[in-house]
Coordinates of C-alpha atoms and ligand atoms in Angstrom, one line a residue:
M1 CA 128.3 134.8 103.9
N2 CA 127.1 131.3 102.9
R3 CA 124.1 130.7 105.4
F4 CA 123.8 127.1 104.5
P5 CA 127.1 125.6 104.7
L6 CA 127.6 122.1 103.1
R7 CA 127.5 120.0 106.3
P8 CA 130.1 116.9 106.4
R9 CA 127.4 114.3 106.0
R10 CA 125.6 116.2 103.4
L11 CA 129.0 116.2 101.3
L12 CA 129.5 112.5 102.1
D13 CA 126.0 111.9 100.2
C14 CA 127.4 114.0 97.2
C15 CA 130.6 112.0 97.1
I16 CA 128.3 108.7 97.2
S17 CA 126.2 109.6 94.8
L18 CA 128.9 110.9 92.6
L19 CA 131.0 107.6 93.2
S20 CA 128.2 105.6 91.8
Q21 CA 127.9 107.8 88.7
A22 CA 130.1 106.6 85.7
W23 CA 129.0 109.3 83.4
L24 CA 130.5 112.1 85.5
L25 CA 133.6 110.4 85.9
L26 CA 133.7 110.1 82.1
I27 CA 132.9 113.6 81.6
L28 CA 135.6 114.6 83.8
G29 CA 138.1 112.5 82.2
C30 CA 138.8 110.5 85.2
S31 CA 138.7 107.3 83.5
G32 CA 139.7 107.8 79.7
S33 CA 138.3 109.8 77.0
A34 CA 134.7 111.2 77.6
N35 CA 132.3 108.9 75.7
L36 CA 129.4 111.1 75.5
P37 CA 127.8 110.5 72.3
A38 CA 127.2 113.1 69.8
I39 CA 123.7 113.3 67.8
G40 CA 124.2 110.9 64.7
Q41 CA 127.0 108.9 66.1
E42 CA 125.6 105.3 66.3
L43 CA 126.2 103.2 69.0
T44 CA 127.2 99.2 68.7
L45 CA 124.8 96.7 69.3
T46 CA 125.9 93.8 71.7
P47 CA 125.3 90.8 69.4
A48 CA 122.9 88.5 71.6
K49 CA 125.4 85.7 72.0
P50 CA 126.7 84.1 75.1
P51 CA 129.0 84.5 76.9
L52 CA 128.9 88.1 77.5
S53 CA 129.2 87.9 81.1
P54 CA 130.5 84.9 83.4
L55 CA 126.7 84.8 84.4
A56 CA 125.2 84.0 81.2
T57 CA 123.9 80.9 79.9
E58 CA 123.0 79.0 76.6
T59 CA 119.5 80.7 76.7
I60 CA 120.2 83.6 79.1
H61 CA 122.3 86.1 77.3
L62 CA 123.7 89.3 79.4
G63 CA 125.1 92.4 78.1
D64 CA 124.7 96.4 77.9
T65 CA 122.6 96.3 74.8
L66 CA 121.0 93.3 73.3
S67 CA 118.0 91.8 71.4
A68 CA 116.2 88.7 72.4
T69 CA 112.6 87.1 71.3
G70 CA 111.6 85.1 74.6
G71 CA 111.8 88.1 77.0
M72 CA 113.9 90.8 78.5
I73 CA 115.0 92.2 82.0
V74 CA 116.9 95.3 82.3
S75 CA 118.2 96.3 85.7
A76 CA 121.0 97.9 87.5
R77 CA 122.8 94.6 88.2
P78 CA 123.6 91.6 86.5
E79 CA 122.8 89.0 89.1
A80 CA 119.4 90.7 89.6
S81 CA 118.6 90.8 85.8
K82 CA 119.6 87.3 85.3
V83 CA 117.4 86.0 88.5
G84 CA 114.2 87.6 86.4
A85 CA 115.2 85.9 83.1
E86 CA 115.5 82.7 85.2
I87 CA 111.8 83.2 86.1
L88 CA 110.7 84.0 82.7
E89 CA 112.5 80.7 81.6
K90 CA 110.4 78.8 84.4
G91 CA 107.3 79.9 83.0
G92 CA 106.9 83.2 84.9
N93 CA 105.2 86.1 83.4
A94 CA 106.7 89.8 83.6
V95 CA 105.3 90.4 86.8
D96 CA 106.6 87.3 88.4
A97 CA 110.2 88.2 87.0
A98 CA 109.9 91.6 88.3
I99 CA 109.2 90.7 91.6
A100 CA 111.9 88.4 91.6
T101 CA 114.3 91.0 90.2
G102 CA 112.9 93.4 92.7
F103 CA 114.0 91.1 95.6
A104 CA 117.3 90.3 93.8
L105 CA 118.2 94.0 93.6
A106 CA 117.4 94.4 97.4
V107 CA 120.4 92.0 97.9
T108 CA 122.6 93.2 95.2
F109 CA 121.9 96.9 94.7
P110 CA 121.9 98.2 98.3
E111 CA 122.2 101.8 97.2
A112 CA 118.4 101.6 96.3
G113 CA 117.2 98.2 95.8
N114 CA 114.9 97.2 98.8
I115 CA 112.6 95.8 101.0
G116 CA 112.9 98.6 103.5
G117 CA 111.6 101.3 100.9
G118 CA 108.6 101.8 98.5
G119 CA 108.0 102.7 94.8
F120 CA 105.6 102.0 91.9
M121 CA 104.9 99.2 89.6
M122 CA 103.5 99.7 86.3
I123 CA 102.0 96.7 84.5
A124 CA 100.6 96.7 80.9
G125 CA 100.1 94.4 78.0
S126 CA 98.4 93.7 74.8
G127 CA 94.9 92.5 74.5
K128 CA 93.2 91.6 77.9
T129 CA 95.8 92.5 80.1
P130 CA 94.8 95.6 82.1
S131 CA 96.9 98.5 82.7
V132 CA 97.5 99.3 86.3
C133 CA 100.0 100.9 88.4
I134 CA 100.8 99.2 91.8
D135 CA 101.4 101.8 94.2
Y136 CA 103.7 101.1 97.2
R137 CA 104.9 104.1 98.2
E138 CA 105.9 104.6 102.0
T139 CA 103.4 106.4 104.2
A140 CA 104.0 108.6 107.2
P141 CA 103.5 106.8 110.8
A142 CA 100.5 107.8 112.7
A143 CA 102.4 109.8 115.1
A144 CA 103.9 111.9 112.5
T145 CA 103.0 115.7 112.8
E146 CA 103.0 118.5 110.1
R147 CA 106.0 120.5 111.4
M148 CA 108.0 117.7 112.5
F149 CA 111.2 118.6 110.8
P150 CA 113.2 121.9 110.5
L151 CA 114.1 122.9 107.0
F152 CA 117.4 121.0 107.2
P153 CA 116.7 117.8 109.3
D154 CA 119.4 115.3 109.8
R155 CA 118.4 112.9 107.1
H156 CA 119.9 109.8 108.9
T157 CA 117.5 109.5 112.0
L158 CA 114.7 107.1 112.6
K159 CA 112.3 109.9 112.5
M160 CA 113.0 110.1 108.6
V161 CA 111.6 106.4 107.9
G162 CA 108.3 105.9 106.1
V163 CA 106.4 102.8 106.4
P164 CA 108.2 100.7 104.0
G165 CA 105.8 99.4 101.2
T166 CA 108.1 97.4 99.1
V167 CA 106.8 93.9 100.2
R168 CA 103.1 94.4 100.3
G169 CA 103.5 96.1 96.6
F170 CA 105.0 93.0 95.3
A171 CA 102.6 91.0 97.1
L172 CA 99.8 92.7 95.7
A173 CA 101.2 92.7 92.2
H174 CA 101.9 89.0 92.7
Q175 CA 98.1 88.1 93.9
R176 CA 96.4 90.1 91.2
Y177 CA 99.0 89.4 88.4
G178 CA 101.5 86.8 89.0
K179 CA 101.8 83.4 88.0
L180 CA 104.2 81.4 89.9
P181 CA 104.1 80.3 93.7
W182 CA 105.4 83.5 95.8
K183 CA 108.2 81.4 97.3
D184 CA 109.7 80.9 93.9
L185 CA 110.1 84.6 93.6
V186 CA 111.9 85.2 96.8
L187 CA 114.2 82.2 97.0
P188 CA 116.7 83.0 94.3
S189 CA 117.4 86.1 96.6
V190 CA 117.7 84.2 99.6
K191 CA 120.2 82.1 97.8
L192 CA 122.2 85.3 96.7
A193 CA 122.2 86.7 100.0
E194 CA 123.4 83.2 101.6
E195 CA 126.0 82.4 99.2
G196 CA 126.8 86.0 98.4
F197 CA 127.7 87.6 95.1
V198 CA 131.1 89.4 93.8
L199 CA 130.8 93.1 94.7
G200 CA 132.5 94.6 91.5
G201 CA 134.4 97.7 91.7
S202 CA 132.1 100.6 92.1
L203 CA 130.2 98.8 94.9
A204 CA 133.5 97.7 96.7
V205 CA 134.9 101.7 96.6
T206 CA 131.3 103.1 97.8
L207 CA 131.0 100.6 100.5
N208 CA 134.7 101.2 101.5
T209 CA 133.9 105.0 101.6
L210 CA 130.8 104.6 103.2
V211 CA 131.7 102.3 106.1
E212 CA 134.6 104.5 106.9
N213 CA 132.3 107.4 107.6
S214 CA 129.8 105.8 109.4
T215 CA 131.4 106.0 112.9
E216 CA 128.2 107.4 114.6
P217 CA 126.4 105.1 116.7
Q218 CA 123.1 104.7 114.6
F219 CA 125.3 103.2 111.9
A220 CA 127.0 100.5 113.8
E221 CA 124.6 97.9 112.2
F222 CA 125.5 99.4 108.9
R223 CA 129.1 98.8 109.3
R224 CA 128.8 95.4 110.8
V225 CA 126.8 93.9 107.8
Y226 CA 128.2 96.1 105.1
G227 CA 132.1 96.6 106.1
K228 CA 134.5 93.8 105.4
Q229 CA 135.2 92.0 109.0
G230 CA 132.8 94.9 110.4
G231 CA 134.8 97.6 108.8
K232 CA 138.5 96.6 109.8
E233 CA 139.2 95.5 106.3
E234 CA 138.9 97.2 102.8
W235 CA 136.8 95.3 100.2
K236 CA 138.4 94.5 96.9
A237 CA 136.3 94.4 93.6
T238 CA 136.7 90.7 93.5
D239 CA 135.4 89.8 96.9
T240 CA 132.4 88.2 97.7
I241 CA 129.9 89.8 100.1
R242 CA 127.5 87.5 102.3
L243 CA 124.4 89.1 103.9
P244 CA 123.4 86.1 106.5
D245 CA 120.7 88.5 108.2
L246 CA 119.1 89.7 105.0
A247 CA 119.0 85.8 103.8
K248 CA 117.1 84.9 107.2
T249 CA 114.6 87.8 106.8
L250 CA 113.9 87.2 103.1
K251 CA 113.6 83.3 103.7
R252 CA 110.7 84.0 106.4
I253 CA 109.2 86.5 103.7
A254 CA 109.6 83.3 101.1
E255 CA 108.1 80.7 103.6
Q256 CA 105.6 82.7 105.7
G257 CA 104.4 84.8 102.9
P258 CA 104.5 88.9 102.6
D259 CA 102.7 89.3 105.8
E260 CA 105.5 88.1 107.8
F261 CA 107.2 91.6 107.0
Y262 CA 104.4 93.5 108.6
T263 CA 103.3 91.2 111.4
G264 CA 105.8 88.7 112.1
K265 CA 109.2 88.6 113.4
T266 CA 110.8 91.4 110.9
A267 CA 108.0 93.7 112.0
E268 CA 109.1 93.0 115.5
L269 CA 112.8 93.5 114.7
L270 CA 111.9 96.9 112.9
T271 CA 109.7 98.1 115.9
T272 CA 112.1 97.2 118.7
Q273 CA 114.8 99.4 116.8
M274 CA 112.3 102.1 116.4
Q275 CA 111.6 102.2 120.1
Q276 CA 115.1 101.9 121.0
G277 CA 115.8 105.4 119.1
E278 CA 113.4 108.2 118.3
G279 CA 111.5 106.3 115.4
L280 CA 107.9 106.8 115.1
I281 CA 106.9 103.5 113.3
T282 CA 104.7 101.3 115.2
L283 CA 103.6 97.5 114.9
E284 CA 100.1 99.1 114.0
D285 CA 101.3 101.4 111.3
L286 CA 103.2 98.2 109.9
K287 CA 99.8 96.1 110.0
N288 CA 97.8 99.0 108.4
Y289 CA 100.1 99.6 105.6
Q290 CA 98.2 98.9 102.2
A291 CA 99.5 99.0 98.7
I292 CA 97.2 100.3 96.2
E293 CA 96.3 99.3 92.8
R294 CA 95.6 102.5 90.8
E295 CA 94.8 103.4 87.2
P296 CA 97.7 104.6 85.6
I297 CA 98.1 108.5 84.2
T298 CA 97.3 108.3 80.5
G299 CA 97.9 110.5 77.7
T300 CA 98.9 110.6 74.1
F301 CA 101.9 111.9 72.4
R302 CA 101.4 112.1 68.5
E303 CA 100.4 108.4 67.7
Y304 CA 101.6 106.9 70.9
Q305 CA 99.8 105.9 74.1
I306 CA 101.4 106.7 77.4
L307 CA 100.9 105.1 80.6
A308 CA 102.6 106.5 83.5
S309 CA 102.6 106.6 87.4
P310 CA 99.7 108.4 88.9
P311 CA 99.6 110.5 92.3
P312 CA 101.3 110.1 94.9
S313 CA 103.7 110.2 92.1
S314 CA 104.0 113.5 90.2
G315 CA 105.8 111.7 87.5
G316 CA 102.7 110.6 85.3
M317 CA 101.2 113.9 85.3
I318 CA 104.1 116.3 84.8
L319 CA 105.3 114.0 82.1
V320 CA 101.9 114.2 80.2
E321 CA 101.5 117.9 80.8
M322 CA 105.5 118.3 79.4
L323 CA 104.6 115.9 76.2
N324 CA 101.4 117.8 75.8
M325 CA 103.1 121.1 75.6
L326 CA 105.7 119.9 73.3
E327 CA 103.1 118.4 70.9
T328 CA 102.1 122.0 70.4
F329 CA 105.2 122.6 68.7
P330 CA 106.3 121.7 65.0
Q331 CA 109.1 119.9 66.9
A332 CA 110.6 117.8 64.2
E333 CA 111.3 120.9 62.1
H334 CA 113.9 121.5 64.5
A335 CA 117.1 119.3 65.4
R336 CA 117.3 117.4 68.5
F337 CA 119.9 119.9 70.1
D338 CA 118.9 123.1 68.3
P339 CA 118.9 125.9 70.6
L340 CA 115.3 126.2 70.1
T341 CA 114.6 122.8 70.8
L342 CA 116.4 122.7 74.2
H343 CA 114.9 126.5 74.8
R344 CA 111.4 125.2 74.9
M345 CA 112.0 121.9 76.4
I346 CA 113.6 123.8 79.3
E347 CA 110.5 126.2 79.4
I348 CA 108.4 123.2 79.3
M349 CA 110.0 121.8 82.4
R350 CA 109.9 125.1 83.9
R351 CA 106.1 125.4 83.7
A352 CA 105.2 122.1 84.6
Y353 CA 107.4 121.7 87.7
R354 CA 105.9 124.8 88.9
D355 CA 102.4 122.9 88.8
R356 CA 104.0 119.9 90.6
A357 CA 104.8 122.4 93.5
A358 CA 101.4 124.1 93.1
Y359 CA 99.1 120.9 92.9
L360 CA 100.5 117.6 93.6
G361 CA 100.4 115.2 96.8
D362 CA 98.5 112.4 98.0
P363 CA 95.3 112.2 96.4
A364 CA 93.6 110.7 99.5
F365 CA 94.3 114.2 101.2
T366 CA 94.5 116.7 98.3
E367 CA 92.3 117.3 95.4
I368 CA 94.4 117.4 92.0
P369 CA 93.1 119.4 89.2
D370 CA 92.2 117.3 86.1
K371 CA 93.1 120.1 83.9
L372 CA 97.0 119.3 84.3
T373 CA 96.8 116.5 81.7
T374 CA 94.4 118.0 79.2
K375 CA 95.6 119.2 75.6
E376 CA 93.8 122.5 76.1
Y377 CA 95.6 123.4 79.2
A378 CA 98.9 122.5 77.6
Q379 CA 97.9 124.8 74.7
Q380 CA 97.5 127.6 77.1
L381 CA 100.8 127.1 78.6
A382 CA 102.9 126.6 76.0
A383 CA 101.4 129.9 74.2
T384 CA 103.2 131.6 77.1
I385 CA 106.7 130.6 76.1
D386 CA 108.9 133.2 74.4
P387 CA 111.1 131.6 71.5
E388 CA 113.6 134.3 71.9
R389 CA 113.8 134.8 75.9
A390 CA 113.9 132.7 79.1
T391 CA 110.9 133.2 81.2
S392 CA 111.5 134.1 85.0
S393 CA 110.6 131.3 87.1
A394 CA 109.3 133.8 89.9
S395 CA 107.0 135.5 87.2
I396 CA 105.0 131.8 87.0
A397 CA 104.7 131.1 90.8
G398 CA 101.1 132.3 90.8
D399 CA 99.8 132.1 94.2
I400 CA 102.8 130.3 95.7
P401 CA 104.3 132.6 98.2
L402 CA 108.1 132.7 97.4
T403 CA 110.6 133.0 100.1
E404 CA 114.0 133.8 98.6
K405 CA 119.9 122.7 96.0
P406 CA 119.6 119.6 93.9
E407 CA 119.3 116.4 96.1
P408 CA 122.1 113.7 96.3
N409 CA 120.2 110.6 96.2
S410 CA 119.3 107.2 94.8
T411 CA 116.6 104.9 93.3
T412 CA 116.5 102.3 90.9
H413 CA 114.5 101.5 87.6
F414 CA 114.0 98.3 86.0
S415 CA 112.1 97.1 82.7
V416 CA 110.6 93.9 82.1
I417 CA 108.9 92.0 79.1
D418 CA 107.8 88.5 78.8
A419 CA 107.1 86.4 75.4
N420 CA 103.6 87.1 75.5
G421 CA 104.1 91.1 75.4
M422 CA 103.4 91.7 79.2
A423 CA 105.5 94.5 80.3
V424 CA 106.4 95.9 83.9
S425 CA 107.9 99.0 84.4
N426 CA 109.5 99.5 88.0
T427 CA 110.9 102.2 89.9
Y428 CA 111.4 101.9 93.8
T429 CA 113.9 103.8 96.2
L430 CA 115.2 104.3 99.6
E431 CA 115.3 107.9 98.7
L432 CA 119.0 108.9 99.4
A433 CA 121.9 106.3 98.3
Y434 CA 121.5 103.7 100.9
G435 CA 118.3 105.3 102.5
S436 CA 118.9 106.3 106.0
R437 CA 122.0 103.8 106.4
M438 CA 120.3 102.2 109.2
V439 CA 120.0 98.8 108.9
V440 CA 117.3 96.8 111.0
K441 CA 119.2 95.1 113.8
G442 CA 119.2 91.0 113.2
A443 CA 117.0 91.7 110.0
G444 CA 119.8 93.0 107.7
F445 CA 117.7 95.3 105.5
L446 CA 118.5 99.2 105.2
L447 CA 115.7 101.6 106.1
N448 CA 114.5 104.3 103.8
N449 CA 114.4 108.1 104.7
E450 CA 111.5 108.9 102.4
M451 CA 109.9 111.3 105.0
G452 CA 112.4 113.7 103.5
D453 CA 110.1 113.9 100.4
F454 CA 107.3 115.7 102.3
N455 CA 107.2 119.3 102.0
R456 CA 109.0 120.0 105.3
V457 CA 108.3 123.7 106.4
P458 CA 104.6 124.8 105.6
G459 CA 104.5 127.8 103.7
Y460 CA 108.2 128.1 103.0
T461 CA 109.0 127.8 99.3
D462 CA 112.2 129.4 98.2
T463 CA 114.4 129.9 95.1
R464 CA 116.8 126.9 96.0
G465 CA 113.9 124.4 95.1
F466 CA 112.5 124.2 98.7
I467 CA 108.6 123.6 98.6
G468 CA 106.2 124.5 101.3
T469 CA 103.0 124.2 99.5
P470 CA 99.7 122.6 101.2
P471 CA 99.4 119.5 99.1
N472 CA 102.4 117.7 100.2
L473 CA 102.7 118.6 103.8
I474 CA 103.1 115.9 106.3
A475 CA 100.0 114.2 108.0
P476 CA 99.6 110.6 109.4
G477 CA 99.0 107.8 107.2
K478 CA 99.7 110.2 104.1
R479 CA 102.2 109.1 101.2
M480 CA 105.0 111.6 100.2
L481 CA 104.9 113.2 96.6
S482 CA 107.3 111.2 94.5
S483 CA 108.7 112.0 91.1
Q484 CA 109.2 108.1 90.4
N485 CA 107.9 107.5 86.9
P486 CA 108.0 104.3 85.5
V487 CA 106.4 104.5 82.0
I488 CA 105.0 102.2 79.4
V489 CA 104.2 103.5 75.9
K490 CA 102.1 101.6 73.6
K491 CA 101.7 101.6 69.7
E492 CA 98.6 100.5 68.1
G493 CA 97.4 99.1 71.6
K494 CA 100.8 97.0 71.9
V495 CA 103.8 97.5 74.5
Y496 CA 106.4 99.8 72.5
L497 CA 108.6 101.0 75.0
I498 CA 109.3 100.6 78.8
T499 CA 111.4 103.1 80.4
G500 CA 111.9 104.8 83.7
S501 CA 114.9 106.2 86.1
P502 CA 116.1 107.2 89.2
G503 CA 117.4 110.7 90.0
G504 CA 114.9 112.4 92.2
R505 CA 113.1 115.4 90.7
T506 CA 115.4 115.0 87.4
I507 CA 113.6 111.6 86.8
I508 CA 110.5 113.2 84.9
N509 CA 112.8 115.2 82.8
T510 CA 114.9 112.1 82.0
V511 CA 111.9 110.1 81.0
F512 CA 110.6 113.2 79.2
Q513 CA 114.0 113.2 77.1
V514 CA 113.9 109.4 76.5
L515 CA 110.5 109.4 74.9
V516 CA 111.1 112.6 73.1
N517 CA 114.2 110.9 71.4
V518 CA 112.4 107.8 70.6
L519 CA 108.9 109.0 69.7
E520 CA 109.7 112.5 68.2
Y521 CA 113.1 112.2 66.9
E522 CA 112.9 108.3 66.1
L523 CA 116.5 107.7 67.4
S524 CA 117.7 104.1 68.1
L525 CA 116.9 103.1 71.9
P526 CA 120.8 103.0 72.5
Q527 CA 121.3 106.7 71.4
S528 CA 118.0 107.6 73.1
V529 CA 119.2 106.5 76.2
A530 CA 122.8 107.9 76.1
L531 CA 122.5 111.1 74.6
P532 CA 123.1 114.0 77.1
R533 CA 120.0 115.4 79.1
I534 CA 119.1 118.7 80.7
H535 CA 117.2 119.0 83.5
H536 CA 115.4 122.4 85.0
G537 CA 112.7 122.0 87.9
W538 CA 111.3 125.6 88.1
F539 CA 113.6 126.2 91.0
P540 CA 116.6 126.5 91.4
E541 CA 116.4 128.4 88.3
V542 CA 119.4 126.8 86.8
V543 CA 119.6 124.5 83.8
S544 CA 122.1 121.5 84.1
F545 CA 123.0 119.6 81.0
E546 CA 124.9 116.6 81.0
G547 CA 126.8 117.8 77.7
I548 CA 128.1 120.9 79.4
Y549 CA 131.6 120.4 78.5
H550 CA 131.7 118.5 75.3
R551 CA 132.7 120.6 72.3
D552 CA 129.4 119.4 69.9
Y553 CA 127.3 121.3 72.3
R554 CA 129.1 124.6 72.7
D555 CA 127.3 126.3 70.2
A556 CA 123.8 125.3 71.5
I557 CA 125.1 126.2 75.2
E558 CA 126.0 129.8 74.0
A559 CA 122.7 130.3 72.3
L560 CA 120.9 129.4 75.5
K561 CA 122.8 131.7 77.7
Q562 CA 122.1 134.1 75.0
K563 CA 118.5 133.9 75.6
G564 CA 118.8 134.3 79.3
H565 CA 119.3 130.6 80.6
N566 CA 121.6 130.4 83.7
L567 CA 123.6 127.3 82.7
S568 CA 124.9 125.0 85.7
V569 CA 128.8 124.6 85.5
L570 CA 128.3 121.4 87.5
P571 CA 127.7 118.3 85.3
I572 CA 125.2 116.5 87.2
S573 CA 124.5 113.3 85.8
Q574 CA 120.9 112.2 85.4
G575 CA 119.6 108.5 86.2
D576 CA 120.3 105.4 84.5
A577 CA 117.0 104.9 82.4
H578 CA 117.0 101.0 81.8
S579 CA 114.8 100.4 79.0
I580 CA 113.2 98.1 76.5
L581 CA 111.9 98.8 73.1
V582 CA 109.5 96.4 71.2
Q583 CA 110.5 95.9 67.6
E584 CA 109.0 94.1 64.9
T585 CA 111.3 92.7 62.2
T586 CA 110.7 92.5 58.5
D587 CA 109.6 88.9 58.7
K588 CA 106.8 89.8 61.3
Q589 CA 109.2 88.6 64.1
T590 CA 108.8 90.6 67.5
R591 CA 112.0 91.1 69.3
Y592 CA 113.0 93.0 72.3
L593 CA 115.8 95.3 72.3
G594 CA 117.1 95.8 75.9
V595 CA 119.4 98.7 76.7
A596 CA 121.2 99.1 80.0
D597 CA 121.9 102.7 80.6
Q598 CA 125.7 102.8 81.5
R599 CA 125.7 106.0 83.5
R600 CA 126.4 104.0 86.5
F601 CA 128.7 101.0 86.3
T602 CA 126.4 97.7 86.7
G603 CA 123.3 98.2 84.5
T604 CA 122.7 94.7 82.6
A605 CA 120.2 93.7 80.2
A606 CA 119.2 89.7 80.2
G607 CA 117.8 88.3 77.1
V608 CA 115.9 85.2 77.1
E609 CA 116.0 82.9 73.9
P610 CA 113.2 80.3 73.7
Ligands
DON701 O1 110.4 109.2 95.3 C1 111.1 110.4 94.9 O2 110.7 111.1 94.0 C2 112.4 110.2 95.5 N1 112.6 109.5 96.7 C3 113.4 109.4 94.5 C4 114.9 109.6 94.7 C5 115.7 109.2 94.0 O3 115.2 109.1 92.9 C6 117.0 109.3 94.2 N2 117.8 108.6 92.8 N3 118.9 108.9 92.6

């Protein structure tokens, strides 16, 4: 008997998550032939010339994959990439452009773009530009308690909302590293929300499905704001959606400054909603919220320097731990999709994700061992990998007591670089797609349900992937553990690669594989982003592989099964890793190659030409 049936709302979340993933539809053959690339199959570069999109201009080019010299933004929506490119043209730096792009995604990519959520912004450059990470992860409200949720809580309640960090995070980045006035970075999004934007096919379909299924009272505002005529009609791909309440909120934030969100009318609207339901967030929680400038996690892989997000994200430490393990093998002797390569990567993931469960949480509340990112520790762990056989996950649990499902969710990543080589790698999220699906009444923005990222039931760690270890238990004011992993790679002190991804726990493995493709196998960036990826997260003890049904990988899959790996039959799609590579041409010109991952429909690179 299935003790944990898929409840209708969970099922809906799965559908929404699938709807937003072009990759899966292609694999399943729903929209023409599968376009999974095989190794060695070169992908074509879109020539950097207008007009690739109706939004393109003489100096701003838009496309899936393009090259430019004056700056590059790659994000999940063409409007947002264009807003960022315009800020670069106005003389803004990469941080200005990233903030403007982030606000524009809050309008045009409601699935994950947000002002009601949180995330991590990595900033780095050449020369004097410091390397920092702005941590704007949400926090638990002061009234939160360790046992406030059951194992299967309703993910769409006000209790699930963490104190939002995005506006304070952008404000801190701006105050420390921005150039243009704050207002200039927010106003383009006010315009987008006021005048509207064309939905396009995927957003129209997703909104129609969601609105139709959002009949419970807590979603009334969502229906009103995101439904055509409040849900009475169906959106078409060519329709323009306007978001007047969100426009007003953004205008207040633009004119009165970022504090407005935490102490002004927006804060009042948010807390009124909390009081009317069972929400915990108070005006005091909002006022007390701080973004934090942190040192990134640093590591090396071969001749490259890795800069990645520190705790409360697990992204940086686990990525560096995995790269360190991989470095102990003469990996280049084995082809990228050789069974031994895949086996090693799976075993590396298994070990690193076990450590994620054992040690990681908010550093203000838990001591995190430094050893995790050392080469010596990686050497010890890598030595336990049997080249012939899969290790059992339970056998490496150590002192995590084990009691005997992947998460449908959404985040978004964007990468930015300016003409001076200053780079921003930003990942932010509402947690599930459309977060809690609750819109703040009168303020027009979606609230996150990030509290679900805490370990929900103390001591309950099981083979389905639930974790109940102490470092990430709920406590007032604590930041929940994240997997978000915006990364900047440097080569000889200069920015070389900017990448990151959505995808919940799969994020770290997605970034790991993009890095391995570019840095170890020296594959082109379009290939590195497009090639199918694997995921193993210690538990559940299953390997998912995007290429599971592609004939080119059949032998490798068979060999993995022989070694004892349990291959998932469901082809999950990992995240869209919007990335930028810095290239030096033979005449010593620096060019930026932007690649918008096409796993979801609307990713767009915007290249700026001087
Ligand atoms: O911070 C985290 O790790 C999660 N809340 C991210 C969720 C996510 O990536 C969903 N994306 N598809």
